[in-house]
CSV table of C-alpha atoms in Angstrom, one decimal:
chain,number,residue,atom,x,y,z
A,1,GLN,CA,17.4,10.1,15.3
A,2,SER,CA,20.5,10.2,13.3
A,3,GLN,CA,23.0,7.4,13.8
A,4,ALA,CA,26.3,6.5,12.0
A,5,SER,CA,28.6,3.5,11.6
A,6,ILE,CA,31.6,3.1,9.3
A,7,ASP,CA,31.9,-0.2,7.3
A,8,PRO,CA,35.3,-1.8,7.7
A,9,GLY,CA,37.4,-1.6,4.6
A,10,SER,CA,35.1,0.8,2.9
A,11,GLU,CA,35.4,4.5,2.1
A,12,HIS,CA,31.5,4.9,2.9
A,13,MET,CA,29.7,5.5,6.0
A,14,THR,CA,26.3,4.1,6.8
A,15,MET,CA,24.0,6.5,8.6
A,16,TRP,CA,20.4,6.7,9.6
A,17,ILE,CA,19.2,10.2,9.0
A,18,GLU,CA,15.6,11.3,9.5
A,19,PRO,CA,14.1,11.7,6.0
A,20,THR,CA,12.9,15.2,6.9
A,21,GLU,CA,16.5,16.3,7.4
A,22,ILE,CA,17.4,15.4,3.7
A,23,ARG,CA,16.7,17.7,0.9
A,24,PHE,CA,15.8,16.8,-2.7
A,25,THR,CA,18.2,17.4,-5.5
A,26,HIS,CA,15.5,17.8,-8.2
A,27,ASP,CA,12.5,20.1,-8.4
A,28,SER,CA,10.3,17.3,-9.4
A,29,ILE,CA,10.3,13.4,-9.5
A,30,SER,CA,8.7,10.8,-11.7
A,31,PRO,CA,5.8,8.9,-10.3
A,32,VAL,CA,7.6,5.5,-11.1
A,33,PHE,CA,10.8,4.0,-10.1
A,34,SER,CA,13.3,3.1,-12.9
A,35,CYS,CA,12.1,-0.5,-12.5
A,36,GLY,CA,8.6,0.6,-13.4
A,37,ARG,CA,7.1,0.3,-9.9
A,38,ARG,CA,4.9,3.2,-8.8
A,39,ILE,CA,6.1,5.2,-5.9
A,40,HIS,CA,2.6,5.3,-4.4
A,41,ASP,CA,2.5,1.4,-4.4
A,42,THR,CA,5.9,1.4,-2.4
A,43,TYR,CA,4.5,4.0,0.0
A,44,ASP,CA,1.3,1.9,0.5
A,45,GLU,CA,3.2,-1.5,1.1
A,46,LEU,CA,5.6,0.3,3.7
A,47,SER,CA,2.7,2.1,5.4
A,48,ARG,CA,0.7,-1.0,5.8
A,49,GLY,CA,3.6,-3.1,7.0
A,50,PHE,CA,3.7,-5.4,3.9
A,51,LYS,CA,7.4,-4.1,3.3
A,52,SER,CA,10.1,-2.9,5.6
A,53,VAL,CA,12.3,0.1,5.1
A,54,HIS,CA,15.1,-2.6,5.1
A,55,ASP,CA,13.6,-3.9,1.8
A,56,ILE,CA,14.3,-0.7,0.1
A,57,PRO,CA,17.8,0.1,-1.4
A,58,ARG,CA,19.8,2.6,0.7
A,59,MET,CA,20.1,6.2,-0.6
A,60,LYS,CA,23.3,7.9,-1.1
A,61,VAL,CA,23.4,11.4,0.4
A,62,THR,CA,26.0,14.1,0.7
A,63,PHE,CA,26.6,16.9,3.3
A,64,MET,CA,27.0,20.3,1.5
A,65,ASN,CA,26.7,23.8,2.8
A,66,GLY,CA,25.2,22.7,6.1
A,67,GLU,CA,22.5,20.5,4.7
A,68,TRP,CA,22.0,16.8,3.7
A,69,TYR,CA,21.1,16.1,0.0
A,70,THR,CA,20.2,12.9,-1.8
A,71,TYR,CA,22.0,12.4,-5.0
A,72,THR,CA,20.5,9.0,-5.6
A,73,GLY,CA,17.1,8.3,-4.2
A,74,ASN,CA,14.9,11.3,-4.7
A,75,ARG,CA,11.8,9.0,-5.3
A,76,ARG,CA,12.7,6.9,-2.3
A,77,LEU,CA,13.1,10.2,-0.2
A,78,TRP,CA,9.6,11.1,-1.2
A,79,VAL,CA,8.2,7.9,0.0
A,80,PHE,CA,10.2,8.1,3.3
A,81,GLN,CA,9.2,11.6,3.9
A,82,LYS,CA,5.4,10.6,3.5
A,83,LEU,CA,5.6,7.8,5.9
C-alpha cells in the first residue's frame, strides 16, 4: 500500500510504493550493481531475512503520464519486484 511523507526543509517527498506499481526506465539491466555486488545475492539476502529493505538505498521515482518510473534504481526495482 502506498504511503507518503514530506521531509521538512526538503523539496523531496518520501513515499512507499508497491514495487509492482513502478515501471523500469531501461529495457535491460546489468546483473551487478555499480559496487560489483550481484543483484541475485541481494535478492537472496533479502528473501532469507539476512538483510532488510531498509538496508537498501532508496530509489528515486517520478510520476509521468499516469505511471511511476524509476530513474535511479532499475536493479533495485528488479530485486524488489521479485520479493
